[in-house]
mmCIF file of C-alpha atoms in Angstrom:
data_model
loop_
_atom_site.group_PDB
_atom_site.id
_atom_site.type_symbol
_atom_site.label_atom_id
_atom_site.label_comp_id
_atom_site.label_asym_id
_atom_site.label_seq_id
_atom_site.Cartn_x
_atom_site.Cartn_y
_atom_site.Cartn_z
ATOM 1 C CA MET A 942 -10.125 17.650 5.428
ATOM 2 C CA PRO A 943 -9.251 14.696 7.313
ATOM 3 C CA LEU A 944 -5.220 15.577 7.972
ATOM 4 C CA SER A 945 -4.315 18.615 8.454
ATOM 5 C CA LEU A 946 -1.132 20.107 7.043
ATOM 6 C CA SER A 947 0.994 19.875 10.224
ATOM 7 C CA ASP A 948 -0.563 16.266 10.808
ATOM 8 C CA LEU A 949 1.296 15.079 7.228
ATOM 9 C CA ARG A 950 4.455 16.365 7.643
ATOM 10 C CA ALA A 951 4.405 14.806 11.410
ATOM 11 C CA ILE A 952 3.383 11.263 9.174
ATOM 12 C CA VAL A 953 6.643 12.021 6.962
ATOM 13 C CA ALA A 954 8.569 12.032 8.953
ATOM 14 C CA ALA A 955 7.570 9.090 11.242
ATOM 15 C CA ALA A 956 7.566 7.609 8.688
ATOM 16 C CA SER A 957 10.623 8.473 6.401
ATOM 17 C CA THR A 958 13.544 6.395 5.131
ATOM 18 C CA ILE A 959 17.502 6.814 6.534
ATOM 19 C CA PRO A 960 18.238 8.451 3.273
ATOM 20 C CA GLU A 961 15.527 11.307 3.465
ATOM 21 C CA ARG A 962 16.569 11.711 6.939
ATOM 22 C CA VAL A 963 20.450 12.098 5.400
ATOM 23 C CA SER A 964 19.226 14.685 2.879
ATOM 24 C CA ASN A 965 17.641 17.181 5.791
ATOM 25 C CA HIS A 966 14.472 17.334 4.808
ATOM 26 C CA ILE A 967 13.513 16.010 8.472
ATOM 27 C CA LEU A 968 13.297 19.213 11.418
ATOM 28 C CA SER A 969 14.097 17.703 14.566
ATOM 29 C CA CYS A 970 11.547 19.338 17.117
ATOM 30 C CA ALA A 971 13.222 21.083 20.407
ATOM 31 C CA GLY A 972 12.452 19.532 23.281
ATOM 32 C CA GLN A 973 11.041 16.393 22.645
ATOM 33 C CA THR A 974 14.035 14.199 22.314
ATOM 34 C CA ASN A 975 14.191 11.442 24.841
ATOM 35 C CA ASP A 976 18.048 10.236 25.816
ATOM 36 C CA GLU A 977 16.810 6.655 26.559
ATOM 37 C CA MET A 978 14.708 6.609 23.343
ATOM 38 C CA LEU A 979 17.064 7.115 21.174
ATOM 39 C CA GLN A 980 19.495 4.637 22.694
ATOM 40 C CA GLU A 981 17.007 2.602 22.292
ATOM 41 C CA ARG A 982 16.744 2.794 19.126
ATOM 42 C CA LEU A 983 19.318 2.140 17.848
ATOM 43 C CA TYR A 984 19.832 -0.794 20.024
ATOM 44 C CA ALA A 985 17.010 -1.446 17.729
ATOM 45 C CA TRP A 986 18.217 -0.308 14.513
ATOM 46 C CA CYS A 987 21.508 -2.417 15.519
ATOM 47 C CA ARG A 988 20.198 -5.779 16.322
ATOM 48 C CA VAL A 989 17.454 -5.756 12.844
ATOM 49 C CA SER A 990 20.786 -5.100 10.544
ATOM 50 C CA THR A 991 23.808 -6.522 12.014
ATOM 51 C CA ALA A 992 22.207 -9.130 14.700
ATOM 52 C CA GLY A 993 23.482 -6.587 17.323
ATOM 53 C CA ASP A 994 27.285 -6.927 16.458
ATOM 54 C CA TRP A 995 28.428 -3.645 16.137
ATOM 55 C CA ARG A 996 31.546 -3.454 14.622
ATOM 56 C CA ARG A 997 29.342 -4.009 11.517
ATOM 57 C CA PHE A 998 26.844 -1.875 12.727
ATOM 58 C CA GLN A 999 29.472 1.418 12.897
ATOM 59 C CA GLU A 1000 30.682 -0.438 8.911
ATOM 60 C CA ARG A 1001 27.617 -0.018 7.774
ATOM 61 C CA LEU A 1002 26.765 2.931 9.103
ATOM 62 C CA SER A 1003 29.573 4.006 7.551
ATOM 63 C CA TRP A 1004 28.050 3.495 4.118
ATOM 64 C CA ASP A 1005 26.277 6.253 4.311
ATOM 65 C CA GLY A 1006 28.853 8.505 5.913
ATOM 66 C CA LEU A 1007 27.629 7.911 9.485
ATOM 67 C CA ASP A 1008 29.153 7.428 12.936
ATOM 68 C CA LEU A 1009 26.638 6.748 16.148
ATOM 69 C CA THR A 1010 26.771 9.739 17.128
ATOM 70 C CA GLY A 1011 25.261 11.206 13.106
ATOM 71 C CA ALA A 1012 23.088 7.988 13.507
ATOM 72 C CA LEU A 1013 21.158 9.361 17.016
ATOM 73 C CA HIS A 1014 20.569 12.151 15.089
ATOM 74 C CA LEU A 1015 18.422 10.782 11.718
ATOM 75 C CA LEU A 1016 16.533 8.649 15.331
ATOM 76 C CA ALA A 1017 15.805 12.052 16.846
ATOM 77 C CA PRO A 1018 11.740 12.853 16.926
ATOM 78 C CA GLY A 1019 10.715 15.259 14.071
ATOM 79 C CA VAL A 1020 8.799 17.267 11.026
ATOM 80 C CA TRP A 1021 9.034 17.368 7.598
ATOM 81 C CA SER A 1022 10.844 20.599 6.198
ATOM 82 C CA GLU A 1023 8.182 23.152 4.920
ATOM 83 C CA GLN A 1024 10.770 24.059 2.079
ATOM 84 C CA ILE A 1025 10.186 20.952 0.784
ATOM 85 C CA PRO A 1026 7.088 19.474 -0.869
ATOM 86 C CA LEU A 1027 5.073 16.626 0.295
ATOM 87 C CA PRO A 1028 5.488 13.430 -0.749
ATOM 88 C CA ALA A 1029 3.026 11.891 -3.387
ATOM 89 C CA TRP A 1030 1.835 9.651 -1.688
ATOM 90 C CA THR A 1031 0.599 11.619 1.425
ATOM 91 C CA THR A 1032 -1.865 13.109 -1.686
ATOM 92 C CA THR A 1033 -3.857 8.995 -1.535
ATOM 93 C CA LEU A 1034 -3.995 8.795 1.976
ATOM 94 C CA GLN A 1035 -5.509 12.168 2.075
ATOM 95 C CA GLU A 1036 -8.283 11.245 -0.632
ATOM 96 C CA ALA A 1037 -8.748 7.685 0.965
ATOM 97 C CA LEU A 1038 -9.590 9.137 4.457
ATOM 98 C CA HIS A 1039 -11.894 11.517 3.214
ATOM 99 C CA LEU A 1040 -13.665 9.292 0.927
ATOM 100 C CA LEU A 1041 -13.974 7.003 4.120
ATOM 101 C CA GLU A 1042 -15.605 9.614 5.917
ATOM 102 C CA THR A 1043 -17.515 11.384 3.505
ATOM 103 C CA MET A 1044 -19.423 8.305 2.393
ATOM 104 C CA PRO A 1045 -23.010 8.324 3.045
ATOM 105 C CA GLY A 1046 -25.079 5.723 5.338
ATOM 106 C CA GLU A 1047 -24.735 4.394 8.926
ATOM 107 C CA ASN A 1048 -24.021 0.636 7.529
ATOM 108 C CA THR A 1049 -21.988 -0.837 5.063
ATOM 109 C CA LEU A 1050 -24.619 -2.017 2.630
ATOM 110 C CA VAL A 1051 -23.737 1.282 0.657
ATOM 111 C CA GLU A 1052 -20.197 0.631 -0.389
ATOM 112 C CA LYS A 1053 -20.644 -2.911 -1.304
ATOM 113 C CA VAL A 1054 -23.301 -2.087 -3.777
ATOM 114 C CA SER A 1055 -21.566 0.752 -5.055
ATOM 115 C CA TRP A 1056 -17.570 -1.480 -5.455
ATOM 116 C CA ALA A 1057 -17.717 -4.276 -6.727
ATOM 117 C CA PHE A 1058 -15.143 -5.241 -5.575
ATOM 118 C CA LEU A 1059 -16.296 -5.989 -2.686
ATOM 119 C CA ASP A 1060 -18.035 -9.740 -2.408
ATOM 120 C CA ALA A 1061 -20.383 -9.909 -0.418
ATOM 121 C CA THR A 1062 -20.711 -13.091 -0.084
ATOM 122 C CA THR A 1063 -16.805 -13.510 0.845
ATOM 123 C CA PRO A 1064 -16.399 -10.910 2.698
ATOM 124 C CA LEU A 1065 -13.153 -9.317 4.006
ATOM 125 C CA PRO A 1066 -12.336 -8.470 7.265
ATOM 126 C CA PHE A 1067 -12.064 -4.860 7.674
ATOM 127 C CA GLU A 1068 -12.451 -3.676 3.712
ATOM 128 C CA GLU A 1069 -15.499 -1.275 4.714
ATOM 129 C CA LEU A 1070 -11.945 0.407 5.702
ATOM 130 C CA LEU A 1071 -9.920 -0.325 3.377
ATOM 131 C CA ALA A 1072 -12.181 -0.077 -0.040
ATOM 132 C CA PRO A 1073 -11.786 3.438 -0.443
ATOM 133 C CA PHE A 1074 -7.900 3.123 -1.211
ATOM 134 C CA VAL A 1075 -8.732 0.932 -3.292
ATOM 135 C CA ALA A 1076 -11.316 3.213 -4.593
ATOM 136 C CA ILE A 1077 -9.055 5.924 -5.290
ATOM 137 C CA ALA A 1078 -6.352 3.673 -6.716
ATOM 138 C CA ARG A 1079 -8.868 2.718 -9.410
ATOM 139 C CA GLN A 1080 -10.029 6.293 -10.093
ATOM 140 C CA GLN A 1081 -6.249 7.103 -11.241
ATOM 141 C CA PHE A 1082 -5.901 4.075 -12.801
ATOM 142 C CA LEU A 1083 -8.407 4.695 -15.597
ATOM 143 C CA ALA A 1084 -7.724 8.178 -15.801
ATOM 144 C CA GLN A 1085 -4.643 6.779 -16.968
ATOM 145 C CA ALA A 1086 -4.806 3.739 -18.647
ATOM 146 C CA ARG A 1087 -7.364 5.555 -20.777
ATOM 147 C CA THR A 1088 -8.818 3.324 -23.375
ATOM 148 C CA THR A 1089 -6.358 0.497 -22.853
ATOM 149 C CA THR A 1090 -8.376 -0.168 -20.589
ATOM 150 C CA ASP A 1091 -10.792 -1.495 -22.760
ATOM 151 C CA LEU A 1092 -8.851 -4.566 -23.423
ATOM 152 C CA LEU A 1093 -9.321 -6.240 -20.046
ATOM 153 C CA THR A 1094 -13.088 -7.248 -19.503
ATOM 154 C CA ASP A 1095 -15.160 -6.309 -16.287
ATOM 155 C CA ALA A 1096 -14.264 -9.221 -14.081
ATOM 156 C CA ALA A 1097 -10.658 -9.184 -15.443
ATOM 157 C CA LEU A 1098 -10.293 -5.432 -13.464
ATOM 158 C CA LEU A 1099 -12.328 -6.614 -10.557
ATOM 159 C CA THR A 1100 -9.270 -9.414 -10.247
ATOM 160 C CA LEU A 1101 -6.730 -6.687 -10.313
ATOM 161 C CA GLN A 1102 -9.487 -4.340 -7.564
ATOM 162 C CA ARG A 1103 -9.508 -7.182 -5.704
ATOM 163 C CA HIS A 1104 -6.305 -8.305 -5.288
ATOM 164 C CA LEU A 1105 -5.460 -5.278 -4.056
ATOM 165 C CA LEU A 1106 -7.439 -4.756 -1.032
ATOM 166 C CA GLN A 1107 -5.981 -8.204 -0.152
ATOM 167 C CA VAL A 1108 -2.492 -7.116 -0.143
ATOM 168 C CA LEU A 1109 -3.732 -3.339 1.761
ATOM 169 C CA ILE A 1110 -5.684 -5.987 3.754
ATOM 170 C CA SER A 1111 -2.521 -8.286 4.938
ATOM 171 C CA LEU A 1112 -0.897 -4.913 5.296
ATOM 172 C CA SER A 1113 -3.017 -3.754 7.677
ATOM 173 C CA LEU A 1114 -4.770 -6.665 9.563
ATOM 174 C CA PRO A 1115 -3.023 -6.431 12.774
ATOM 175 C CA THR A 1116 -2.754 -2.869 12.878
ATOM 176 C CA LEU A 1117 -6.193 -3.228 12.681
ATOM 177 C CA HIS A 1118 -7.162 -6.004 14.209
ATOM 178 C CA ALA A 1119 -5.232 -5.523 17.687
ATOM 179 C CA GLU A 1120 -7.262 -1.962 17.476
ATOM 180 C CA PHE A 1121 -10.480 -3.920 17.625
ATOM 181 C CA ALA A 1122 -9.585 -5.788 20.227
ATOM 182 C CA GLN A 1123 -8.296 -3.778 22.523
ATOM 183 C CA GLY A 1124 -11.918 -1.507 21.770
ATOM 184 C CA LEU A 1125 -13.695 -4.659 22.407
ATOM 185 C CA GLN A 1126 -12.018 -5.325 25.813
ATOM 186 C CA ALA A 1127 -12.688 -1.470 27.130
ATOM 187 C CA ALA A 1128 -16.530 -2.105 26.147
ATOM 188 C CA GLY A 1129 -16.683 -5.369 28.176
ATOM 189 C CA ASP A 1130 -19.291 -8.916 28.639
ATOM 190 C CA ASN A 1131 -21.942 -6.661 27.156
ATOM 191 C CA GLU A 1132 -24.626 -7.163 24.636
ATOM 192 C CA GLN A 1133 -21.935 -5.901 22.253
ATOM 193 C CA ARG A 1134 -19.743 -8.016 22.449
ATOM 194 C CA ASP A 1135 -22.843 -10.461 21.814
ATOM 195 C CA SER A 1136 -24.844 -9.178 18.786
ATOM 196 C CA GLY A 1137 -22.152 -7.875 16.835
ATOM 197 C CA GLU A 1138 -22.922 -3.912 17.616
ATOM 198 C CA PHE A 1139 -19.871 -3.755 18.470
ATOM 199 C CA SER A 1140 -18.508 -4.362 15.573
ATOM 200 C CA ARG A 1141 -21.182 -2.049 14.266
ATOM 201 C CA HIS A 1142 -20.140 1.130 16.339
ATOM 202 C CA PHE A 1143 -15.804 0.119 15.567
ATOM 203 C CA VAL A 1144 -16.878 0.720 11.733
ATOM 204 C CA GLN A 1145 -18.601 4.058 12.510
ATOM 205 C CA HIS A 1146 -16.480 5.226 14.618
ATOM 206 C CA MET A 1147 -13.341 4.390 12.169
ATOM 207 C CA ARG A 1148 -15.356 6.640 9.537
ATOM 208 C CA GLN A 1149 -15.816 9.742 11.854
ATOM 209 C CA GLY A 1150 -11.719 10.267 12.615
ATOM 210 C CA GLY A 1151 -11.129 7.274 13.944
ATOM 211 C CA MET A 1152 -8.901 5.550 11.186
ATOM 212 C CA ALA A 1153 -7.342 9.363 10.172
ATOM 213 C CA ALA A 1154 -6.192 9.207 14.245
ATOM 214 C CA LEU A 1155 -5.154 5.501 14.246
ATOM 215 C CA LEU A 1156 -2.781 6.248 11.011
ATOM 216 C CA ARG A 1157 -1.455 8.978 12.732
ATOM 217 C CA THR A 1158 -0.297 6.547 15.412
ATOM 218 C CA TYR A 1159 0.792 3.803 13.216
ATOM 219 C CA SER A 1160 2.577 6.573 10.156
ATOM 220 C CA VAL A 1161 4.711 3.721 8.678
ATOM 221 C CA LEU A 1162 1.178 1.814 7.495
ATOM 222 C CA ALA A 1163 -0.279 5.355 6.807
ATOM 223 C CA ARG A 1164 2.377 5.488 3.898
ATOM 224 C CA LEU A 1165 2.351 1.558 3.581
ATOM 225 C CA LEU A 1166 -1.448 1.853 2.542
ATOM 226 C CA ALA A 1167 -0.636 4.859 -0.042
ATOM 227 C CA THR A 1168 2.435 4.064 -1.265
ATOM 228 C CA THR A 1169 1.042 0.419 -2.534
ATOM 229 C CA CYS A 1170 -2.128 2.221 -3.820
ATOM 230 C CA ASP A 1171 0.012 4.254 -6.326
ATOM 231 C CA LEU A 1172 2.901 2.129 -7.134
ATOM 232 C CA TRP A 1173 -0.551 -0.360 -7.921
ATOM 233 C CA VAL A 1174 -1.784 1.783 -10.575
ATOM 234 C CA GLU A 1175 1.554 2.463 -11.481
ATOM 235 C CA ALA A 1176 2.839 -0.882 -12.289
ATOM 236 C CA ASN A 1177 -1.274 -1.607 -14.273
ATOM 237 C CA ILE A 1178 -0.802 1.527 -15.853
ATOM 238 C CA GLU A 1179 2.869 -0.139 -17.492
ATOM 239 C CA PHE A 1180 0.739 -3.591 -18.166
ATOM 240 C CA ALA A 1181 -2.254 -2.118 -19.976
ATOM 241 C CA HIS A 1182 0.009 -0.181 -22.359
ATOM 242 C CA ARG A 1183 2.194 -2.642 -23.313
ATOM 243 C CA LEU A 1184 -0.990 -5.026 -23.491
ATOM 244 C CA ALA A 1185 -2.239 -2.330 -25.970
ATOM 245 C CA SER A 1186 0.894 -2.027 -27.875
ATOM 246 C CA ASP A 1187 1.685 -5.935 -28.135
ATOM 247 C CA TRP A 1188 -1.514 -6.249 -29.042
ATOM 248 C CA LEU A 1189 -1.020 -7.162 -32.701
ATOM 249 C CA ASP A 1190 2.430 -8.473 -32.541
ATOM 250 C CA MET A 1191 0.108 -11.009 -30.032
ATOM 251 C CA ALA A 1192 -2.445 -11.507 -32.861
ATOM 252 C CA GLU A 1193 -0.031 -12.358 -35.034
ATOM 253 C CA MET A 1194 2.071 -15.415 -32.397
ATOM 254 C CA PHE A 1195 -0.805 -17.189 -31.058
ATOM 255 C CA SER A 1196 -4.276 -15.923 -33.013
ATOM 256 C CA ASN A 1197 -2.804 -16.376 -37.191
ATOM 257 C CA GLY A 1198 -3.230 -12.662 -36.818
ATOM 258 C CA ASP A 1199 -7.211 -12.647 -35.857
ATOM 259 C CA ASP A 1200 -8.241 -10.804 -32.595
ATOM 260 C CA PRO A 1201 -8.171 -12.801 -29.910
ATOM 261 C CA GLY A 1202 -10.772 -11.241 -27.730
ATOM 262 C CA GLN A 1203 -10.336 -9.594 -24.615
ATOM 263 C CA VAL A 1204 -8.965 -10.629 -21.253
ATOM 264 C CA THR A 1205 -10.711 -12.516 -19.724
ATOM 265 C CA GLU A 1206 -9.431 -14.063 -16.841
ATOM 266 C CA ILE A 1207 -6.715 -12.199 -14.880
ATOM 267 C CA GLN A 1208 -4.954 -14.531 -11.919
ATOM 268 C CA PRO A 1209 -1.854 -11.442 -10.428
ATOM 269 C CA ALA A 1210 0.653 -12.619 -7.845
ATOM 270 C CA LEU A 1211 2.772 -15.206 -9.009
ATOM 271 C CA SER A 1212 5.652 -14.283 -8.168
ATOM 272 C CA ASP A 1213 7.368 -12.503 -5.336
ATOM 273 C CA THR A 1214 6.958 -8.438 -5.595
ATOM 274 C CA HIS A 1215 9.555 -6.597 -7.571
ATOM 275 C CA ALA A 1216 10.293 -3.105 -9.004
ATOM 276 C CA GLY A 1217 7.729 -1.106 -7.468
ATOM 277 C CA ARG A 1218 5.450 -3.845 -6.816
ATOM 278 C CA ARG A 1219 5.027 -5.229 -10.321
ATOM 279 C CA CYS A 1220 5.054 -9.220 -10.256
ATOM 280 C CA VAL A 1221 3.784 -11.939 -13.314
ATOM 281 C CA THR A 1222 0.496 -12.628 -14.197
ATOM 282 C CA ALA A 1223 -1.099 -14.929 -15.492
ATOM 283 C CA LEU A 1224 -4.257 -13.875 -18.559
ATOM 284 C CA THR A 1225 -6.936 -15.913 -20.346
ATOM 285 C CA PHE A 1226 -8.363 -14.191 -23.716
ATOM 286 C CA ALA A 1227 -11.590 -14.800 -24.861
ATOM 287 C CA CYS A 1228 -10.394 -16.463 -27.522
ATOM 288 C CA GLY A 1229 -8.853 -19.156 -25.427
ATOM 289 C CA THR A 1230 -5.318 -18.356 -25.903
ATOM 290 C CA ARG A 1231 -3.643 -17.920 -22.619
ATOM 291 C CA LEU A 1232 -0.287 -16.009 -22.382
ATOM 292 C CA ILE A 1233 1.869 -15.089 -19.296
ATOM 293 C CA TYR A 1234 3.218 -11.542 -18.422
ATOM 294 C CA LYS A 1235 6.176 -11.255 -17.406
ATOM 295 C CA PRO A 1236 7.192 -7.469 -16.935
ATOM 296 C CA ARG A 1237 10.808 -7.566 -16.980
ATOM 297 C CA PRO A 1238 13.471 -8.273 -19.869
ATOM 298 C CA VAL A 1239 12.978 -12.311 -20.949
ATOM 299 C CA GLY A 1240 16.454 -12.064 -22.948
ATOM 300 C CA MET A 1241 18.100 -14.586 -19.966
ATOM 301 C CA GLU A 1242 14.935 -17.099 -20.855
ATOM 302 C CA ASP A 1243 15.488 -16.410 -24.376
ATOM 303 C CA ALA A 1244 19.216 -17.254 -24.184
ATOM 304 C CA PHE A 1245 19.143 -20.316 -21.808
ATOM 305 C CA ALA A 1246 16.072 -21.502 -24.606
ATOM 306 C CA SER A 1247 18.183 -21.089 -27.236
ATOM 307 C CA LEU A 1248 21.210 -22.502 -26.323
#
């Protein structure tokens, strides 16, 4: 597999949250503590959380039962405890990297044909490297949503998948671009720069272990990519199940009892994401009816309308 168990434990530890560290899920690595590095991390934490106000920062730490000494301990390098199961997102990460490294062919034509959510006429930066994450999420979604996906056309499903791809690209673009630029600079001014050969070389390198190595270094990015996929699956399964359970009520209210037909068009992300990357979505049905899906209770809006 692309990442060993020790790799995954190190990635999870490096990308862990404060509550996870407070819960003693992280074991310190003896001999790797650098006092100067820890102080720099503590200063950065203070700047980000309280704009450098140490009094307010210590007050903030006290909410978690911490003082400055305890905070420094949390910031020390470590690994995820072997006694604690790895988070579920590490499975998504491993599967996506495995798919990336085992894709056939030396160019991107195979996956652009196999994965319809890749639009050859409108390519996105580094899409070849992030498409496996979307493919794994799609597979999980279809397996868990089952027949509820029959309520959506293939075009609507592709819209959801392409939106996920765009989100993953937005999360990783600065890091991937910096890695690409660094490699390009190292290659120097030669034919590779002019012919685009370096771009193909870069993608091939990332597919042969480069992406796994990059995510070992940028652990938070690894977590973001995997958790975003998992949350996308969870949110869209919930949406599909709600669509199925409300189908008859929607037909009665908006189609005079007639079947409105499949959802032919979806416009996702019409609001900021919340509660696990859920967002407002516009739906267009085969009959022409357009509805807005809000993934939260609308009691407040109902009360205001009644008022």
